[in-house]
Coordinates of C-alpha atoms and ligand atoms in Angstrom, one line a residue:
X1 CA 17.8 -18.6 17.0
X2 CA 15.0 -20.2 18.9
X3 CA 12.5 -18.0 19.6
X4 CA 8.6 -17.7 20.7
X5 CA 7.7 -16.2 16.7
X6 CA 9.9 -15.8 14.0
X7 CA 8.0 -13.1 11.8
X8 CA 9.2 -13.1 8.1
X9 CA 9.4 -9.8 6.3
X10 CA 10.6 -6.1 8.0
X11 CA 8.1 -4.2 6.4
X12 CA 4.8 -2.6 7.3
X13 CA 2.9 -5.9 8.8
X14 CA 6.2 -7.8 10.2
X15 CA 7.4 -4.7 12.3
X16 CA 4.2 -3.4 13.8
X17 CA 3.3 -7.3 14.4
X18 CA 7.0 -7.7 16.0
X19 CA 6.9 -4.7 17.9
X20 CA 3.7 -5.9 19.7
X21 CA 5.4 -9.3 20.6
X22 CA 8.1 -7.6 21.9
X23 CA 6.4 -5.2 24.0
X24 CA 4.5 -8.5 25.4
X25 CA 8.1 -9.9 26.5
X26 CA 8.4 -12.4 24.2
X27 CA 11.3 -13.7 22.2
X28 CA 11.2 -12.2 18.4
X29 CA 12.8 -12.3 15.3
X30 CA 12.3 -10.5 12.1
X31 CA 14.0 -12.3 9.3
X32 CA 14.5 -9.7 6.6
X33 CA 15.8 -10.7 3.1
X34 CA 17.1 -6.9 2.2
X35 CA 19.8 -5.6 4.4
X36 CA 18.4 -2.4 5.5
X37 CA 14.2 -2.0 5.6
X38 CA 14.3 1.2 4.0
X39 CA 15.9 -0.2 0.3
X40 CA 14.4 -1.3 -2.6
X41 CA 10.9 -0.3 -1.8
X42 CA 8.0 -1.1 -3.7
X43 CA 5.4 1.3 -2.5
X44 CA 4.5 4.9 -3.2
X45 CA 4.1 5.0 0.8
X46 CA 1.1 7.5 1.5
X47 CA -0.6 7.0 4.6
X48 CA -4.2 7.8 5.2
X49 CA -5.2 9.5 8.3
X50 CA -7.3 6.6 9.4
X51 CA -4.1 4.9 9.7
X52 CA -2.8 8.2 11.8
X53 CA -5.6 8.1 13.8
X54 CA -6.2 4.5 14.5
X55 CA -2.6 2.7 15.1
X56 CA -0.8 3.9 18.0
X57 CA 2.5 2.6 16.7
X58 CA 2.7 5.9 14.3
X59 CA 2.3 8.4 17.3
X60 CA 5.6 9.9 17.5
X61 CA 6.5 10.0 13.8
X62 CA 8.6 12.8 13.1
X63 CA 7.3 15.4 11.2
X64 CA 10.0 15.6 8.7
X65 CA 9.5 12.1 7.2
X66 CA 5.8 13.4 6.4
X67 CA 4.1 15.9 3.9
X68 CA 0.2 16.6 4.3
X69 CA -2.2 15.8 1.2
X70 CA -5.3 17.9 2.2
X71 CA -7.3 16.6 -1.4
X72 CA -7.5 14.9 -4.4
X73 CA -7.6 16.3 -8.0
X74 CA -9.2 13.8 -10.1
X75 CA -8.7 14.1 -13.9
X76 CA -10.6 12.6 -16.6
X77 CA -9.1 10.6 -19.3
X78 CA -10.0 14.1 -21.4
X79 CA -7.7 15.6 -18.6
X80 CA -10.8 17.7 -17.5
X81 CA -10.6 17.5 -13.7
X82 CA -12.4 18.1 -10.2
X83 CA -11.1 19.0 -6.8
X84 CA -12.0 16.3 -4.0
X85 CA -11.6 17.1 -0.6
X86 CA -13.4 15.8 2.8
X87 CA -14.1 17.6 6.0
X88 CA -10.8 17.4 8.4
X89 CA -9.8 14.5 6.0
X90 CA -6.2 14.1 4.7
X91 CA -3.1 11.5 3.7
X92 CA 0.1 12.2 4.5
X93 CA 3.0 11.7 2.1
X94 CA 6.2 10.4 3.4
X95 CA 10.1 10.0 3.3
X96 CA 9.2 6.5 2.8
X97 CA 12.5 4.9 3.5
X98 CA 12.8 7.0 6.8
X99 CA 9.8 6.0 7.9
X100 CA 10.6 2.1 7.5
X101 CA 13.8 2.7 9.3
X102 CA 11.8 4.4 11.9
X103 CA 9.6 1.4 12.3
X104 CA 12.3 -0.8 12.7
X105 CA 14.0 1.4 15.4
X106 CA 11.0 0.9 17.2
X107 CA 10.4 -2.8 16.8
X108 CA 13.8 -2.9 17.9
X109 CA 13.1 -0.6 21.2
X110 CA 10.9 -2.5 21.8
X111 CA 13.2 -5.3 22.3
X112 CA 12.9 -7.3 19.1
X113 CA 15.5 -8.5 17.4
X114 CA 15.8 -8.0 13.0
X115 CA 18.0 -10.3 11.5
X116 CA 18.9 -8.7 8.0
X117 CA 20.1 -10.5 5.0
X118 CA 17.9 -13.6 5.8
X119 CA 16.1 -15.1 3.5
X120 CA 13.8 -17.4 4.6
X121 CA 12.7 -20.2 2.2
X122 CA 11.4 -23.2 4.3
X123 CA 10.0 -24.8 7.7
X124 CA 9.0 -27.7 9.1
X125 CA 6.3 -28.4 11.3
X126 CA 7.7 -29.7 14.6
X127 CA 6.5 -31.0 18.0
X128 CA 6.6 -27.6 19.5
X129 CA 6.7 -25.3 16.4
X130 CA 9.2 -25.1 13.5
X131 CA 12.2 -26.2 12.4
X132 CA 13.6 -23.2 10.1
X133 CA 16.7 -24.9 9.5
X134 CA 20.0 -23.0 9.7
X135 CA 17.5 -20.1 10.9
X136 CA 16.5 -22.1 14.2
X137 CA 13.1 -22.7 15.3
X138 CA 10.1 -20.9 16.8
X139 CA 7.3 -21.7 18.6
X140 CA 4.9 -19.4 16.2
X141 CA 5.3 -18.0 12.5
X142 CA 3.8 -15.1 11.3
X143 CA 4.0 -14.7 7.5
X144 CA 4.1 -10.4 6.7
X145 CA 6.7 -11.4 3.6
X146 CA 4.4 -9.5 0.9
X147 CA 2.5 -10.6 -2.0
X148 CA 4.4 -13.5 -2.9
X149 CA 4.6 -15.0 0.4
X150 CA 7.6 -17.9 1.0
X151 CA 5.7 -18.3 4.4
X152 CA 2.2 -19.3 2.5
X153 CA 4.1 -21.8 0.0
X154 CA 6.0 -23.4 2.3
X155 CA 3.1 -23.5 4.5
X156 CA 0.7 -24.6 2.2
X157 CA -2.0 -21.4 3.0
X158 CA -3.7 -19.3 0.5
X159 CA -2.2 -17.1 -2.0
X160 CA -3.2 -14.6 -4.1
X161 CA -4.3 -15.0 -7.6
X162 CA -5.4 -11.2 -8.8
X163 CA -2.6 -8.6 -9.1
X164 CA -2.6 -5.0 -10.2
X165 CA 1.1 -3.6 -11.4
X166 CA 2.8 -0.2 -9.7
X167 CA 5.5 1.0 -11.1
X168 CA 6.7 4.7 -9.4
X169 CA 9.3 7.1 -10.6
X170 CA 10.6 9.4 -8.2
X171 CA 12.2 12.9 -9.0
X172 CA 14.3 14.1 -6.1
X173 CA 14.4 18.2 -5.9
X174 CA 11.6 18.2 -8.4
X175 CA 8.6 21.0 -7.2
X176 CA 4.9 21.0 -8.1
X177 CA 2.5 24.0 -8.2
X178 CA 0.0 22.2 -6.2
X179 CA 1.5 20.2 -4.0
X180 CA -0.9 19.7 -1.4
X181 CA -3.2 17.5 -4.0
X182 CA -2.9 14.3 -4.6
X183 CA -3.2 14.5 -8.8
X184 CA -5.2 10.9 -10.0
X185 CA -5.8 10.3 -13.9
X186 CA -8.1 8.0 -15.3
X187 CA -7.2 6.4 -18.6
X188 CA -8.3 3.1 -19.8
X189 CA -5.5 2.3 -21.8
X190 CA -2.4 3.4 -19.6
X191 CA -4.0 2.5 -16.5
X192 CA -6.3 0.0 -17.0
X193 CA -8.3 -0.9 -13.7
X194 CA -6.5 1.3 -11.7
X195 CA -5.4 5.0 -12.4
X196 CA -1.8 7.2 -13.0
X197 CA -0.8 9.8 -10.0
X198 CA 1.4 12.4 -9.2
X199 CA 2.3 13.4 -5.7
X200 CA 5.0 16.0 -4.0
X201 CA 6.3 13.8 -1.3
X202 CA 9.2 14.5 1.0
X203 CA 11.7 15.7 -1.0
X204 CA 10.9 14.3 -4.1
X205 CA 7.7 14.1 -6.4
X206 CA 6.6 10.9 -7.2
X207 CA 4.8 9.8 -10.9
X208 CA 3.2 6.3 -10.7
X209 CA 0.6 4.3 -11.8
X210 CA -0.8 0.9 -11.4
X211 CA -2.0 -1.1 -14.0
X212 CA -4.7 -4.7 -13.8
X213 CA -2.2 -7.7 -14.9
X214 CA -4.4 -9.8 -17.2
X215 CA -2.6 -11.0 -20.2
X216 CA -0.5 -7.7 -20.2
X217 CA 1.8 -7.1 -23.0
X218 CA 2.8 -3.9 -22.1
X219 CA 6.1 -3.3 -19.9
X220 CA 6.2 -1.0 -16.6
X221 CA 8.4 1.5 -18.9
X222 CA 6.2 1.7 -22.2
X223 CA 3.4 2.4 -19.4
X224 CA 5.4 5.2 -17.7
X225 CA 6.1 6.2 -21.0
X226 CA 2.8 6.9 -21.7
X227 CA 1.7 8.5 -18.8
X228 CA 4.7 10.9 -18.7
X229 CA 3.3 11.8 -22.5
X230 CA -0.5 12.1 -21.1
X231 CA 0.3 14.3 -18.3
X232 CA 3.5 16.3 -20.0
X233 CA 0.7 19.3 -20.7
X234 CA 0.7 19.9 -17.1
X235 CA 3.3 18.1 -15.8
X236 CA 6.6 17.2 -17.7
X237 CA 9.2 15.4 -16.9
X238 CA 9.9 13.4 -20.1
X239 CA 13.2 14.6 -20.5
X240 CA 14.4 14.2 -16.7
X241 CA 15.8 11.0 -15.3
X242 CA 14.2 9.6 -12.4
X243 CA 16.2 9.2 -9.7
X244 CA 14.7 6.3 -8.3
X245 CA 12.2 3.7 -9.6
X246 CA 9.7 1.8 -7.3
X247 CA 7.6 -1.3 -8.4
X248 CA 5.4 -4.2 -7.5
X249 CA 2.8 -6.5 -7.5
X250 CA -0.2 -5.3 -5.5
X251 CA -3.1 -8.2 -4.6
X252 CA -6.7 -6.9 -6.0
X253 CA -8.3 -10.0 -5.2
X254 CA -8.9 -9.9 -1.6
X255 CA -7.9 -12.1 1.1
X256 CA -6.3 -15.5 0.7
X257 CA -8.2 -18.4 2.1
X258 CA -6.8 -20.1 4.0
X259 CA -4.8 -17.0 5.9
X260 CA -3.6 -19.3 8.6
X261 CA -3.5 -22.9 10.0
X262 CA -2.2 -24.1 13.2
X263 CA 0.6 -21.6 14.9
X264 CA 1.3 -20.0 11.7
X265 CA -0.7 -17.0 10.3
X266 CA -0.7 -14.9 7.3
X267 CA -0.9 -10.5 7.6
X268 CA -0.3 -7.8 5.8
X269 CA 0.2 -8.4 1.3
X270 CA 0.7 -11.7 2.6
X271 CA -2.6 -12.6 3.4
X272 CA -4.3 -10.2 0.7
X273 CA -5.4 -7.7 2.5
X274 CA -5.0 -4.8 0.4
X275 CA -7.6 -3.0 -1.1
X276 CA -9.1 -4.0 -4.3
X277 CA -10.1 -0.6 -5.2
X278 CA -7.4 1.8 -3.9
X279 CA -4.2 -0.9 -3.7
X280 CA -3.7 0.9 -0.3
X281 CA -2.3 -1.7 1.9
X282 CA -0.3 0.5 4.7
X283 CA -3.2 0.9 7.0
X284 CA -4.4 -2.5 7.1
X285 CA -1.0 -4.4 7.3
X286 CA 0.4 -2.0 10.5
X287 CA -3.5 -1.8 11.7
X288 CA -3.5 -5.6 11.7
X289 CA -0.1 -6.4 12.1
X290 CA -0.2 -5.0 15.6
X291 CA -3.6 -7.2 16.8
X292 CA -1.6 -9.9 14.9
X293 CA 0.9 -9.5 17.4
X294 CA -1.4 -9.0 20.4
X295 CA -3.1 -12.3 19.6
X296 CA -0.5 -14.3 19.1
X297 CA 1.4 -12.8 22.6
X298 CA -2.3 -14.1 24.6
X299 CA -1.7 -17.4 22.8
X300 CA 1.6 -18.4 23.6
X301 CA 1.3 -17.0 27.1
X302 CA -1.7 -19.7 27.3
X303 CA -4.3 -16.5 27.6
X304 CA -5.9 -18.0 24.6
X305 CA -6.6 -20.3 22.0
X306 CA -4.1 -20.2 18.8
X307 CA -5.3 -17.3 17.1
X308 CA -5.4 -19.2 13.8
X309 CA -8.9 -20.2 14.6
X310 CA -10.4 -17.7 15.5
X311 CA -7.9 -14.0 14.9
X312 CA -8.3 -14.6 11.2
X313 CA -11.9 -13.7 11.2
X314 CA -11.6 -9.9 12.2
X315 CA -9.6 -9.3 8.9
X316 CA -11.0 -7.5 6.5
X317 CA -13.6 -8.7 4.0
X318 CA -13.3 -5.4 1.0
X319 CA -17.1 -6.9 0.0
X320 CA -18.2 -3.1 -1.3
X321 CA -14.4 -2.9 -2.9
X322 CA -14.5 -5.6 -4.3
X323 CA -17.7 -5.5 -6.2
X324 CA -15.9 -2.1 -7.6
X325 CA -13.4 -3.7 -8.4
X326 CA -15.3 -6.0 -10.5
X327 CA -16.7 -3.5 -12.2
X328 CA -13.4 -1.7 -13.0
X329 CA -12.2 -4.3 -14.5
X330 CA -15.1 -5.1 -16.8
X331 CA -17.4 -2.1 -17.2
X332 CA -14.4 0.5 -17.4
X333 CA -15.0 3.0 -19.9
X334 CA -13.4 6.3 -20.3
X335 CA -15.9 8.4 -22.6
X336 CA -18.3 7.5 -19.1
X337 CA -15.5 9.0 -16.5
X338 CA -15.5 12.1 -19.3
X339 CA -19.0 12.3 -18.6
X340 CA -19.8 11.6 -15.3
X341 CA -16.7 14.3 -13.9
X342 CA -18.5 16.0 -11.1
X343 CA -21.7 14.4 -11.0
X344 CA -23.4 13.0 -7.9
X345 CA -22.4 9.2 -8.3
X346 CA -19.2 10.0 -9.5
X347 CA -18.8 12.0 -5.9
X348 CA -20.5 8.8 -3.8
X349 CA -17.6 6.6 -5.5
X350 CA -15.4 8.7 -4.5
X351 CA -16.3 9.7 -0.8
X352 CA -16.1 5.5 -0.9
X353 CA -12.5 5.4 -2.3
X354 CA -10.7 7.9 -1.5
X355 CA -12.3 9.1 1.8
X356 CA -13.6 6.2 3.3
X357 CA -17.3 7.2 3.1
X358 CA -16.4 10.5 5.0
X359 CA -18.4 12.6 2.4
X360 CA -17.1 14.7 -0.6
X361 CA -16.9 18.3 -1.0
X362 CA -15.2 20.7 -3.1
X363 CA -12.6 22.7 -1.3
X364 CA -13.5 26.0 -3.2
X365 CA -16.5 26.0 -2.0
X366 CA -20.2 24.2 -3.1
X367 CA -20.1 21.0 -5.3
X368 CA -17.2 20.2 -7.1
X369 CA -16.9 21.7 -10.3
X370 CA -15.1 20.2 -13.1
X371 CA -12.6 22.4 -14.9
X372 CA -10.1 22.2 -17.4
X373 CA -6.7 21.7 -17.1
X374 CA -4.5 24.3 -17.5
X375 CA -1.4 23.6 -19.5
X376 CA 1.5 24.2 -17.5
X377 CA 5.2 23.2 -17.4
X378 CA 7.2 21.9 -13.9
X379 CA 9.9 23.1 -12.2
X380 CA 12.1 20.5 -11.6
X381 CA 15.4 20.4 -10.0
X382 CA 17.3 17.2 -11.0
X383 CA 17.8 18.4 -14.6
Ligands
LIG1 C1 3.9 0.9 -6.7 C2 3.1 0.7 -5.4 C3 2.6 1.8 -4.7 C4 1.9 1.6 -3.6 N1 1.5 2.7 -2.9 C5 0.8 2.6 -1.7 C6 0.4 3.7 -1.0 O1 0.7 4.9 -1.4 N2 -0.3 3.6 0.1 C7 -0.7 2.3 0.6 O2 -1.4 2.2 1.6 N3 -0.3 1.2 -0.1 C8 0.4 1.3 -1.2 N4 0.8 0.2 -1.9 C9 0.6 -1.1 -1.2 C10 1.5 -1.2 0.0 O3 2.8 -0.9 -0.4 C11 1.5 -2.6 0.6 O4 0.2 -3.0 0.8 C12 2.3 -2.7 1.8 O5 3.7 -2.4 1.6 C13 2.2 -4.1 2.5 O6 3.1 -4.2 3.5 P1 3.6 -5.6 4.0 O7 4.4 -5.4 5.3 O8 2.4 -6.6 4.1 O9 4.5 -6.2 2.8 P2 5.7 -5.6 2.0 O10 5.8 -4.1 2.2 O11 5.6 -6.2 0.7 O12 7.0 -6.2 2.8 C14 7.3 -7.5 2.7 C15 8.7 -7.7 3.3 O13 9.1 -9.1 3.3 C16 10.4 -9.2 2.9 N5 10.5 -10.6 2.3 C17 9.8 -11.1 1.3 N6 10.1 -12.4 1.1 C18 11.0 -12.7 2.1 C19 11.7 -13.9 2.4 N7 11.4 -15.1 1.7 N8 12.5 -13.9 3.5 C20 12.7 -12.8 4.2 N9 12.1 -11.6 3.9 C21 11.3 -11.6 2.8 C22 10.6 -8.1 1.8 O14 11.9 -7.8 1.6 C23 9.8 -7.0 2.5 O15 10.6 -6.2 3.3 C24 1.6 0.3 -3.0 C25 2.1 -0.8 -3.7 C26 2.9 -0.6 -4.9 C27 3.4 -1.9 -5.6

């Protein structure tokens, strides 16, 4: 293999960023450590609309890898809860392992190559790139290999020092009674600095949460354990098995410094560019994965300086985010979210978090209202 960019990592930010190199004619490879893109995932895999709207490599997704979230119902720790929703705004659940395999087809199109089972663990700097070893060399190396980057190690760039911790259990054939919401609860003490969900996605339902990692004792299961037991009054699935578990570490802390040095660059978990707040990282790795691409195609066709100086400086900053995030993770406080359900700043947070400042409104009409839960039982159909 000796190729123009080796990208590391067949996931979100490696094949948008490969896909663009490809489509520029250049020689790409993908060096994957799993042996198909679409096992072992570690994400919950909803995609916001901005995402939909803004990165052209999604046009063409079929529609049966994707379910539409119009809203959000946002509980309280007391499990009191308000319906969210913003005008034409929505997410879109997916058959997350279809949909990587989908990206990959198209990175593939468009004349990439993915080597599978490769993992990559070092490189040297040479006169005209990198020496990768029994991997080959490239002229260019993008790192899109996640939050614990191989590419930033070896490389010596930044790497990120704040994590939160999703863990995902997913229930194939199991139903929900509102399925077009996107259910969020707040709890301090199973979720700290981040919340519990439960979605209908393709197929399945999904039952997650993310937890702040700071001198945790608890482990993903005792978490899920509690949470299964908060939510069992309206959803319970304590006594079915998941059929599948997802988990990982997501960055909080914003992006690594440095993200890239001379003809190697950082994108995607890799460089930290998740959000601090909502841990959504889709958009941002395909959104920036693709310029990634386009950047470092104008470089090594001598159209422009190596984008290492200058590309990394249209990533995103999270400043707003993370200032929330700071005071998530000190000023959290449960008998506040009790109170302030509903409420005017509680709906400015959330038009901020959950619908990118595109306003907040109740979808039944008038201000959202807060209501109480109403104890119910699931269907589900895995037993
Ligand atoms: C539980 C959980 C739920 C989440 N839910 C959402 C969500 O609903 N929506 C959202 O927007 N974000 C979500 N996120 C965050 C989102 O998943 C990530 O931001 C996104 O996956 C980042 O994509 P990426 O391509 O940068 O990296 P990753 O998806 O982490 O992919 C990295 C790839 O690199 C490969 N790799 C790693 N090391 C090597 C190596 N040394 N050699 C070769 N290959 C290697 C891995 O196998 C993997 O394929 C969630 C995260 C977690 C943990």
């Amino acid at each position: 293999m000796n190729v123009d960019c080796a990208v590391v990592g067949a996931s979100f930010a490696g094949l948008s960023c490969a896909s663009a190199l490809a489509r520029a004619g250049l020689r790409v490879t993908v060096l994957e450590k799993k042996g198909d893109p679409g096992e072992k995932l570690h994400t919950t895999g909803i995609i916001v609309k901005d995402a939909i709207d803004q990165v052209a490599l999604l046009d063409g997704l079929p529609a049966e890898l994707v379910r539409r979230i119009d809203g959000v119902r946002l509980y309280a720790p007391n499990l009191r809860y308000v319906d969210l929703a913003a005008p034409g705004y929505y997410f879109l659940a997916t058959d997350t392992p279809r949909v990587m395999r989908w990206l990959a087809a198209r990175a593939e199109q468009a004349g990439a190559h993915i080597a599978y089972g490769k993992l990559f663990t070092r490189a040297e700097r040479v006169q005209s790139g990198f020496d990768l070893g029994d991997l080959g060399t490239a002229r260019f190396l993008v790192g899109a290999d996640g939050p614990s980057s191989r590419v930033a190690k070896a490389l010596g760039l930044g790497r990120s020092t704040k994590f939160l911790f999703g863990v995902e259990y997913e229930y194939a054939g199991a139903q929900l009674s509102e399925p077009d919401k996107l259910h969020c609860f707040i709890d301090r003490r199973v979720a700290p600095g981040y919340i519990g969900w439960v979605v209908a996605g393709v197929g399945v339902v999904q039952v997650g949460l993310a937890r702040r990692i700071r001198g945790d004792r608890w482990t993903a299961s005792a978490a899920m354990q509690a949470l299964l037991e908060k939510i069992a009054p309206l959803f319970d699935f304590r006594r079915t098995q998941p059929t599948s578990v997802r988990a990982g570490m997501i960055p909080c802390g914003g992006l690594v410094r440095p993200a890239a040095a001379r003809r190697v660059l950082l994108v995607g978990d890799a460089a930290g560019m998740v959000s601090p707040v909502t841990a959504g990282g889709i958009h941002t790795a395909l959104k920036h994965g693709l310029a990634a691409g386009h950047a470092i195609a104008d470089y090594l066709d001598g159209r422009k300086d190596d984008p290492s100086s200058w590309f990394v400086g249209s990533y995103p900053r999270f400043r707003i985010k993370r200032l929330l995030r700071f005071l998530f993770d000190h000023f959290q406080s449960d008998a506040l979210f009790d109170l302030l359900l509903g409420t005017r700043p509680m709906r400015a947070a959330a038009g901020i978090i959950y619908f990118h400042h595109k306003g907040v409104f109740d979808p039944a009409g008038g201000a959202p209202t807060v209501r109480a839960a109403r104890p119910k039982v699931e269907e589900t159909g895995s037993g």
